[in-house]
Short mmCIF file of C-alpha atoms in Angstrom, two decimals:
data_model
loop_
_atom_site.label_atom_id
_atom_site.label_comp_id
_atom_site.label_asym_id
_atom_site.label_seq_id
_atom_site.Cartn_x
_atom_site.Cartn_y
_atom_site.Cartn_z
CA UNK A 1 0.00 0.00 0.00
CA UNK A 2 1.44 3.54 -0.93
CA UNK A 3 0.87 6.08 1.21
CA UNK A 4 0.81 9.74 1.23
CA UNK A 5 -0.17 12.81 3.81
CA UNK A 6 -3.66 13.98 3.71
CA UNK A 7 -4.20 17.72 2.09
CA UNK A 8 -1.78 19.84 4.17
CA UNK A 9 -1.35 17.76 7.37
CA UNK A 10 1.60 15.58 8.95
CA UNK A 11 -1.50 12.46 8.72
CA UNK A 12 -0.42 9.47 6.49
CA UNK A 13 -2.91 7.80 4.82
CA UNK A 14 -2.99 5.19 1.87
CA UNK A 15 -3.69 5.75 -1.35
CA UNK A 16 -7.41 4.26 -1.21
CA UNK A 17 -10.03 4.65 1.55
CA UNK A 18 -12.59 2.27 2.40
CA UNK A 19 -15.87 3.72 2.04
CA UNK A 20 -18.88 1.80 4.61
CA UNK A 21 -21.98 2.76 3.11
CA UNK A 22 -22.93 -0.71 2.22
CA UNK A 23 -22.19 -2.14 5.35
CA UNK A 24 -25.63 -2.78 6.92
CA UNK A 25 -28.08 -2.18 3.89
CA UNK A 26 -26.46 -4.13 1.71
CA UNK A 27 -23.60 -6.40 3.00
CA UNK A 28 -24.64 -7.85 6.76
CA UNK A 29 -22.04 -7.08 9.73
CA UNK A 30 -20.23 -10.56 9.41
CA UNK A 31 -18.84 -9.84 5.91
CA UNK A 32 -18.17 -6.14 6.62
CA UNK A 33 -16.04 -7.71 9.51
CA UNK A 34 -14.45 -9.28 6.80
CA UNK A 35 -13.98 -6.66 4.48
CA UNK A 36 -12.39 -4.51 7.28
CA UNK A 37 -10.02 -6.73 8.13
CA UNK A 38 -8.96 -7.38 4.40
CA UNK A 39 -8.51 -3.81 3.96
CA UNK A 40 -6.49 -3.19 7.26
CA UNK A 41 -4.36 -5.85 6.73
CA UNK A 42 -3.75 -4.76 2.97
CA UNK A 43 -2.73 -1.21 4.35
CA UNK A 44 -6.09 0.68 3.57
CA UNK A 45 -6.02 2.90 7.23
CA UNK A 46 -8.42 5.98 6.36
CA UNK A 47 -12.09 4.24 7.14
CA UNK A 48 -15.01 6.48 5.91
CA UNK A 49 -18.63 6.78 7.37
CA UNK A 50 -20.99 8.98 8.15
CA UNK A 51 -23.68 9.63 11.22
CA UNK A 52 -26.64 8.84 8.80
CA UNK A 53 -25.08 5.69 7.21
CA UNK A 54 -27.32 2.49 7.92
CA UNK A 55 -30.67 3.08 6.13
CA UNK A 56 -31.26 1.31 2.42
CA UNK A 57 -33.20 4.21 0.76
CA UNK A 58 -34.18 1.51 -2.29
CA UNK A 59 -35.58 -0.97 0.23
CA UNK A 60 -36.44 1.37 2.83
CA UNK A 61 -34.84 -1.43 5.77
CA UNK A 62 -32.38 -0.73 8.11
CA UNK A 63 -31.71 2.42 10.65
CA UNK A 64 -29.31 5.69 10.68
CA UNK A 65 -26.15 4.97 12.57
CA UNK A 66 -26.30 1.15 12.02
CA UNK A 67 -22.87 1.56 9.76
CA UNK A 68 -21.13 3.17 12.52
CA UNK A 69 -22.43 0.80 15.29
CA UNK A 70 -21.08 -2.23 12.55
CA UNK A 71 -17.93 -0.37 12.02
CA UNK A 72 -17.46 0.39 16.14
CA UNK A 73 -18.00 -2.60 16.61
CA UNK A 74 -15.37 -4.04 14.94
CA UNK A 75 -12.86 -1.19 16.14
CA UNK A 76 -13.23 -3.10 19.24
CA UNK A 77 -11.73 -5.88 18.10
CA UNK A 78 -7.83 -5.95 19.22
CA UNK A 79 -5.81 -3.36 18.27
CA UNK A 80 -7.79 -1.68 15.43
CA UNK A 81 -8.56 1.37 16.44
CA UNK A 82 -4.93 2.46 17.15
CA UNK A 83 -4.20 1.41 13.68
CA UNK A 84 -7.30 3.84 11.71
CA UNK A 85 -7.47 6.97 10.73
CA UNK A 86 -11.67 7.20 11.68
CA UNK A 87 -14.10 9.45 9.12
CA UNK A 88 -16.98 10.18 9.80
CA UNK A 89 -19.96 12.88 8.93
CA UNK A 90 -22.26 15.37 9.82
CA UNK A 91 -25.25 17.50 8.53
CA UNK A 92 -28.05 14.93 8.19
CA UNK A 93 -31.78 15.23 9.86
CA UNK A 94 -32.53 12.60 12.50
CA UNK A 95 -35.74 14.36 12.70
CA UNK A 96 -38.50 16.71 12.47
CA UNK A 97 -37.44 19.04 15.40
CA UNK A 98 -36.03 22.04 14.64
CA UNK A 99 -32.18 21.77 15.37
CA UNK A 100 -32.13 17.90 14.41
CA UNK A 101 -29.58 18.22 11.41
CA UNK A 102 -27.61 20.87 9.36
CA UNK A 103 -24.35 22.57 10.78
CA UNK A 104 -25.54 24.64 13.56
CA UNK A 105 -23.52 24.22 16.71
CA UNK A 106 -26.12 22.57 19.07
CA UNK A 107 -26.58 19.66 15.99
CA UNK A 108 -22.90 19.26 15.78
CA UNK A 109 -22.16 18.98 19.23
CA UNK A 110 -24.76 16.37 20.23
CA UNK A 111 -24.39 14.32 16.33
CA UNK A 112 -20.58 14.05 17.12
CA UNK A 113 -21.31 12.67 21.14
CA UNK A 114 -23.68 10.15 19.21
CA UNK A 115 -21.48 9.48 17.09
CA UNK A 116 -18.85 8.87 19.52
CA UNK A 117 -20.95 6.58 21.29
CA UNK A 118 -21.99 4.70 18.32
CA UNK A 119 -18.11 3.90 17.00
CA UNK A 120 -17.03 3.49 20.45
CA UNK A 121 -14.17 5.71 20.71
CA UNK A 122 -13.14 8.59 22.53
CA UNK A 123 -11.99 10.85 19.36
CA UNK A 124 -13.00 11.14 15.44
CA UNK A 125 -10.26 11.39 13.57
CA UNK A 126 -11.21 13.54 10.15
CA UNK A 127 -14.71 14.90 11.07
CA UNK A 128 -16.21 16.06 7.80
CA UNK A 129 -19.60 18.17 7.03
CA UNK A 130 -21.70 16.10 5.10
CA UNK A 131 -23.02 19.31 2.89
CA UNK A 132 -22.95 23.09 2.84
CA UNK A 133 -25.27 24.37 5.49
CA UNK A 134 -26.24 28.23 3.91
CA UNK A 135 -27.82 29.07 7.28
CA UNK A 136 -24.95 28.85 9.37
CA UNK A 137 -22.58 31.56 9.65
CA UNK A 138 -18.90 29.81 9.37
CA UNK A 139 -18.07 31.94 12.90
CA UNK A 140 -20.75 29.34 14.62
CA UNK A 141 -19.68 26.81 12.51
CA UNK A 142 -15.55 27.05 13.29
CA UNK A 143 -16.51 27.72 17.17
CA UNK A 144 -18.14 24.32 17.26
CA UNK A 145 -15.44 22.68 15.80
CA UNK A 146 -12.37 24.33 17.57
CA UNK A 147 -14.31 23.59 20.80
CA UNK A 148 -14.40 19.56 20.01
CA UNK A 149 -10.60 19.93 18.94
CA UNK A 150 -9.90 21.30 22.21
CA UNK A 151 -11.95 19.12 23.87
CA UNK A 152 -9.91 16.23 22.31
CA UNK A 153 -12.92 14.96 20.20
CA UNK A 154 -11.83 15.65 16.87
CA UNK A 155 -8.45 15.49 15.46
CA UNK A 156 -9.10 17.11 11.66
CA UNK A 157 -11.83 18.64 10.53
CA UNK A 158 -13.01 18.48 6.75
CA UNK A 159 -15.91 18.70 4.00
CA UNK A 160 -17.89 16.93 1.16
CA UNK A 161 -20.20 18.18 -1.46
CA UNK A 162 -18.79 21.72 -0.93
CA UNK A 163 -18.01 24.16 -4.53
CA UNK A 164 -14.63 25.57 -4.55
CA UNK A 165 -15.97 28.65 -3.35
CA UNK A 166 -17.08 26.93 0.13
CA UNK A 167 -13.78 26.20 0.59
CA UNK A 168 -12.56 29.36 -0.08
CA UNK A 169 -14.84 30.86 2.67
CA UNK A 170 -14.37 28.49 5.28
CA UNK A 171 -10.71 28.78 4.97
CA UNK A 172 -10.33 32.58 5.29
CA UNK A 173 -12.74 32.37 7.74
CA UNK A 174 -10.75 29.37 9.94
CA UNK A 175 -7.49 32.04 9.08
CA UNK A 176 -9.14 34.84 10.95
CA UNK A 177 -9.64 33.46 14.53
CA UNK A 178 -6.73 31.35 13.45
CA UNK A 179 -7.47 27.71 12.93
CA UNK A 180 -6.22 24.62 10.91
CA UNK A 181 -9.33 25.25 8.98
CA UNK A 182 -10.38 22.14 6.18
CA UNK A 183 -7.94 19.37 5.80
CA UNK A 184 -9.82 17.37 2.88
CA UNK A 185 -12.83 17.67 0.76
CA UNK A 186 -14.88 14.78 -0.18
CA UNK A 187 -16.13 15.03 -3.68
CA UNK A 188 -17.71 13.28 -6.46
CA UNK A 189 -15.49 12.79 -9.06
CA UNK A 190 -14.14 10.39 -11.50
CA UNK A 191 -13.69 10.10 -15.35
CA UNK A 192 -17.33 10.37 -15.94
CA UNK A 193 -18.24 13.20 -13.44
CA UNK A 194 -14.85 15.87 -13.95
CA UNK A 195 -16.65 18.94 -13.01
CA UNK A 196 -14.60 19.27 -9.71
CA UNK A 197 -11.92 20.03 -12.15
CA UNK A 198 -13.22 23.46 -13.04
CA UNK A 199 -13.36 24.93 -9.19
CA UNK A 200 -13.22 22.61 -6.10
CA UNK A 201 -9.76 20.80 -7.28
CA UNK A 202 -8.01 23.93 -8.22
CA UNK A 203 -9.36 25.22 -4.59
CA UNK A 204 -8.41 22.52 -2.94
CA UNK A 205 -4.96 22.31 -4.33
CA UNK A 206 -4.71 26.29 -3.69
CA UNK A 207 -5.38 26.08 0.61
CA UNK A 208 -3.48 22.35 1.05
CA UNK A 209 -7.16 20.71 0.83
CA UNK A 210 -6.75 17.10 0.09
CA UNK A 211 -9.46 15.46 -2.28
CA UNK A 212 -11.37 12.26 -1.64
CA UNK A 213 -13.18 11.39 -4.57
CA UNK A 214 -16.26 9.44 -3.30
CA UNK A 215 -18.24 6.99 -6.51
CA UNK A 216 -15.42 6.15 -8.14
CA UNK A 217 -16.92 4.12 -10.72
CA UNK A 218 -20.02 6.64 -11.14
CA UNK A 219 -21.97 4.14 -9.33
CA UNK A 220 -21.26 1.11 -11.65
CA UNK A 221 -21.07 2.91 -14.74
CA UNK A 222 -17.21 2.41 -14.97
CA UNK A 223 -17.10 -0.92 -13.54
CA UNK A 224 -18.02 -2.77 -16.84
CA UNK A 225 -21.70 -2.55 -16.89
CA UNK A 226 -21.98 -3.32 -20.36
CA UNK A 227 -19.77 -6.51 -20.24
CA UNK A 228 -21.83 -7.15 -17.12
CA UNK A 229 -25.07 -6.44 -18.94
CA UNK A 230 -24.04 -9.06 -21.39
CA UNK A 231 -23.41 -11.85 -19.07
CA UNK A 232 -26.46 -10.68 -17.12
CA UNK A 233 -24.47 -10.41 -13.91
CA UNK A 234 -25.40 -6.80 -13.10
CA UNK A 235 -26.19 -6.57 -9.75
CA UNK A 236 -29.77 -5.27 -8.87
CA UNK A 237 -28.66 -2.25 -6.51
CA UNK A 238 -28.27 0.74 -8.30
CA UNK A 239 -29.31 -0.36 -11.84
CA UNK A 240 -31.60 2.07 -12.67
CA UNK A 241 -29.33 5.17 -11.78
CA UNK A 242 -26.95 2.76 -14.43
CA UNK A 243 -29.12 2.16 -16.71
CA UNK A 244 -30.79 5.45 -16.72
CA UNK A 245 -27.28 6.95 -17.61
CA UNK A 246 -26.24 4.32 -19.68
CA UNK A 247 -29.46 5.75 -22.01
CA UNK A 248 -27.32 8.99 -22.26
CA UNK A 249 -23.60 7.32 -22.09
CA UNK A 250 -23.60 4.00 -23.93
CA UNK A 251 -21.19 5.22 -26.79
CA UNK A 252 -19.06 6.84 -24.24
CA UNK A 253 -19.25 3.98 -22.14
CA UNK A 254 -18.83 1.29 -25.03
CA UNK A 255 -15.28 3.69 -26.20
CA UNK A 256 -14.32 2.82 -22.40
CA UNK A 257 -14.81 -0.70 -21.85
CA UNK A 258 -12.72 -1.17 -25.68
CA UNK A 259 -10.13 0.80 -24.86
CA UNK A 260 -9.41 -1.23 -21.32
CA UNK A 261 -10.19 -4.32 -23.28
CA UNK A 262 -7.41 -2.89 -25.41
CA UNK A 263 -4.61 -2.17 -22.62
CA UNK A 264 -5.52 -5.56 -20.92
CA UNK A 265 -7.08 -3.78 -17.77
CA UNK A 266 -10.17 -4.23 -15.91
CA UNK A 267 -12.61 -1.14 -16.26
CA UNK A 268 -13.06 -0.38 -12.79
CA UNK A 269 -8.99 -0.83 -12.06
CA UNK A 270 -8.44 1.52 -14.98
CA UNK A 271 -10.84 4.39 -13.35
CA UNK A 272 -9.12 4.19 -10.25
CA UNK A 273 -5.85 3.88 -11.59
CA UNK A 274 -6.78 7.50 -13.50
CA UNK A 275 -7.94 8.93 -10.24
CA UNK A 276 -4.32 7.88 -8.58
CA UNK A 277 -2.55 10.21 -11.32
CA UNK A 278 -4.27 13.12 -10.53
CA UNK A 279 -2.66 15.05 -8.10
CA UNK A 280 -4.79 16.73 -6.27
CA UNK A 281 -6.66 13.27 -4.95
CA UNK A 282 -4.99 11.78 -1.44
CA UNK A 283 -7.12 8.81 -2.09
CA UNK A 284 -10.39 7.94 -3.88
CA UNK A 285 -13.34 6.30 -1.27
CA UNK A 286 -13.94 2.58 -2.51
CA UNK A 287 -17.17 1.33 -1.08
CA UNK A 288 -17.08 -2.60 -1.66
CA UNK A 289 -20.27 -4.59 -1.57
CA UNK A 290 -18.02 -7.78 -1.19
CA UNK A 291 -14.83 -8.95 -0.16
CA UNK A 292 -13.92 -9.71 -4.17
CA UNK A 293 -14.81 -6.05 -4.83
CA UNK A 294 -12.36 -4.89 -2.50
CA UNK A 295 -9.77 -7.16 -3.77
CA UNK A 296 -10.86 -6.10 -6.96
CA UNK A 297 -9.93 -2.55 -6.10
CA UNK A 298 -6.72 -2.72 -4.55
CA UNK A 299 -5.57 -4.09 -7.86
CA UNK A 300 -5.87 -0.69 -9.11
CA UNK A 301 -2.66 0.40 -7.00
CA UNK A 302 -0.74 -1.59 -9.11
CA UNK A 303 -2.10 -0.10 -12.70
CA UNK A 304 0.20 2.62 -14.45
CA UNK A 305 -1.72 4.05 -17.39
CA UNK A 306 0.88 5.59 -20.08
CA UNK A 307 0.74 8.63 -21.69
CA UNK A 308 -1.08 7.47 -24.78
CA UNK A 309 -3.66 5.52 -22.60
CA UNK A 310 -4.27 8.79 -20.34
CA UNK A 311 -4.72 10.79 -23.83
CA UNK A 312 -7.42 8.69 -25.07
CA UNK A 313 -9.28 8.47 -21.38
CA UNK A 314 -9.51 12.31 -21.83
CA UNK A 315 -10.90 12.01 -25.59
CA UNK A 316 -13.48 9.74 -24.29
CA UNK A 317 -14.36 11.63 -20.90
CA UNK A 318 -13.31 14.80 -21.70
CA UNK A 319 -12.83 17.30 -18.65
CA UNK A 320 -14.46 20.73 -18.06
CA UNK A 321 -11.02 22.93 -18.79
CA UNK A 322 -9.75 25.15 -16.89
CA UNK A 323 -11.17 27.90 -15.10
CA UNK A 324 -12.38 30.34 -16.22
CA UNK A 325 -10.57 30.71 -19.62
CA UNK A 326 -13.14 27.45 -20.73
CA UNK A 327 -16.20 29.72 -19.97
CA UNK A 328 -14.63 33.10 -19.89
CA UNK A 329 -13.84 33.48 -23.96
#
């Protein structure tokens, strides 16, 4: 496992992150177990959850917080917890009260006690906020967070699903009282999705932000759907958000799937391996179903696309541009 610091920080992680959103709806606590300690003893040490993780919106089964009681459960076991680097999330509604979710300080101080109790540790590692929240003022916001780092609760604080110009405000704002501010952003982005290209990644690469793409594949779309499609062997969660963009990508797609078919690659090793070159990611979030999926994924560390294979990825999925001289003229 390769390893690298996360955004700015003296924190080493590995180049891939293990992402536990199936654990619970879709793969029961026995083979998460499993997958955990597959990816711990392969090196993968930055573990990803979030507060609101547990609840299968398909099926509608299962609770939020059952991925971090599953995942603090297993910290329990032997030495693991000294060994992770713990991420988890907040922003999410656990109800109708007023005060129940977003980023105001009363929400984050009681999510990240729950939290605590539900993972069964005494600190969070990388606490991240989940989404923007436009109602918060990033004084209350920063207050609330410097007081669980003083407290000893938090370690690093970060983001997900923020636009570059989030970042940019909740970093001068973290300068002014002064504070470590952001340490990583948690984005979508991969081959198919390159819009973070045009604002967050330059952003991020600007204030020391490190970037963990989350959906990899798109959700299944780069994983060889359509060689999966053939052999009717897609799985059944999350085919219609395939399928539905497959109706708008299959060309695209079909280009993709040739071209690793050419190089001798699997398609999902080849997206990740593209996400590893770009050097504003620390390391994108793989959220395995299995324990084969995992293994499948840490194949990707040992991809190296060439120059003429990057070239044609770009042809195919062609990236925003830069900013702003794509939109500006």
């Amino acid at each position: 496992m390769p390893y690298t610091q996360l955004g700015r920080t003296g924190l080493t992680v590995g180049r891939l992150a293990l992402g536990t959103m199936n654990f619970g709806p879709a793969t029961d606590e026995h083979e998460s177990g499993r997958i955990m300690d597959a990816a711990l003893d392969a090196g993968v040490n930055l573990f990803d959850t979030a507060n609101v993780y547990g609840r299968d919106q398909v099926a509608g089964t299962g609770a939020r917080g059952a991925t971090e009681e599953i995942v603090g459960r297993w910290l329990a076991r032997g030495d693991h917890r000294d060994r992770v680097v713990l991420a988890t999330k907040v922003y999410g509604s656990w109800g109708e009260w007023p005060n129940s979710g977003g980023l105001n300080a009363r929400h984050i101080r009681r999510a990240c006690e729950d939290s605590l109790r539900r993972l069964g540790t005494d600190h969070i590692d990388l606490y991240q906020m989940h989404h923007i929240d436009r109602r918060v003022p990033w004084e209350e916001l920063w207050q609330a967070m410097d007081l669980l780092v003083a407290q000893g609760k938090v370690l690093y604080v970060g983001s997900s699903n923020f636009a570059g110009w989030h970042l940019a405000q909740a970093q001068e704002a973290a300068a002014r009282r002064p504070t470590l501010g952001l340490v990583s952003e948690q984005c979508l982005y991969n081959l198919a999705q390159r819009a973070a290209e045009a604002e967050v990644l330059p952003a991020a690469r600007a204030y020391g932000i490190g970037v963990l793409p989350w959906s990899p594949l798109q959700g299944g779309l780069l994983g060889g759907v359509l060689a999966a499609e053939h052999d009717g062997d897609r799985h059944r969660r999350g085919a219609g958000r395939v399928t539905a963009q497959l109706a708008e990508r299959r060309d695209q797609v079909q280009a993709y799937e040739n071209l690793c078919a050419e190089i001798g690659v699997p398609p999902g090793d080849v997206a990740l391996a593209w996400l590893l070159t770009r050097s504003e990611v620390t390391a994108p979030i793989v959220g395995p179903r299995t324990l084969g999926q995992l293994e499948s994924a840490l194949r990707a560390l040992r991809v190296e696309l060439d120059a003429d294979t990057l070239a044609e990825l770009d042809r195919i999925f062609p990236g925003p541009g830069p900013s702003p001289e794509s939109f500006a003229w």
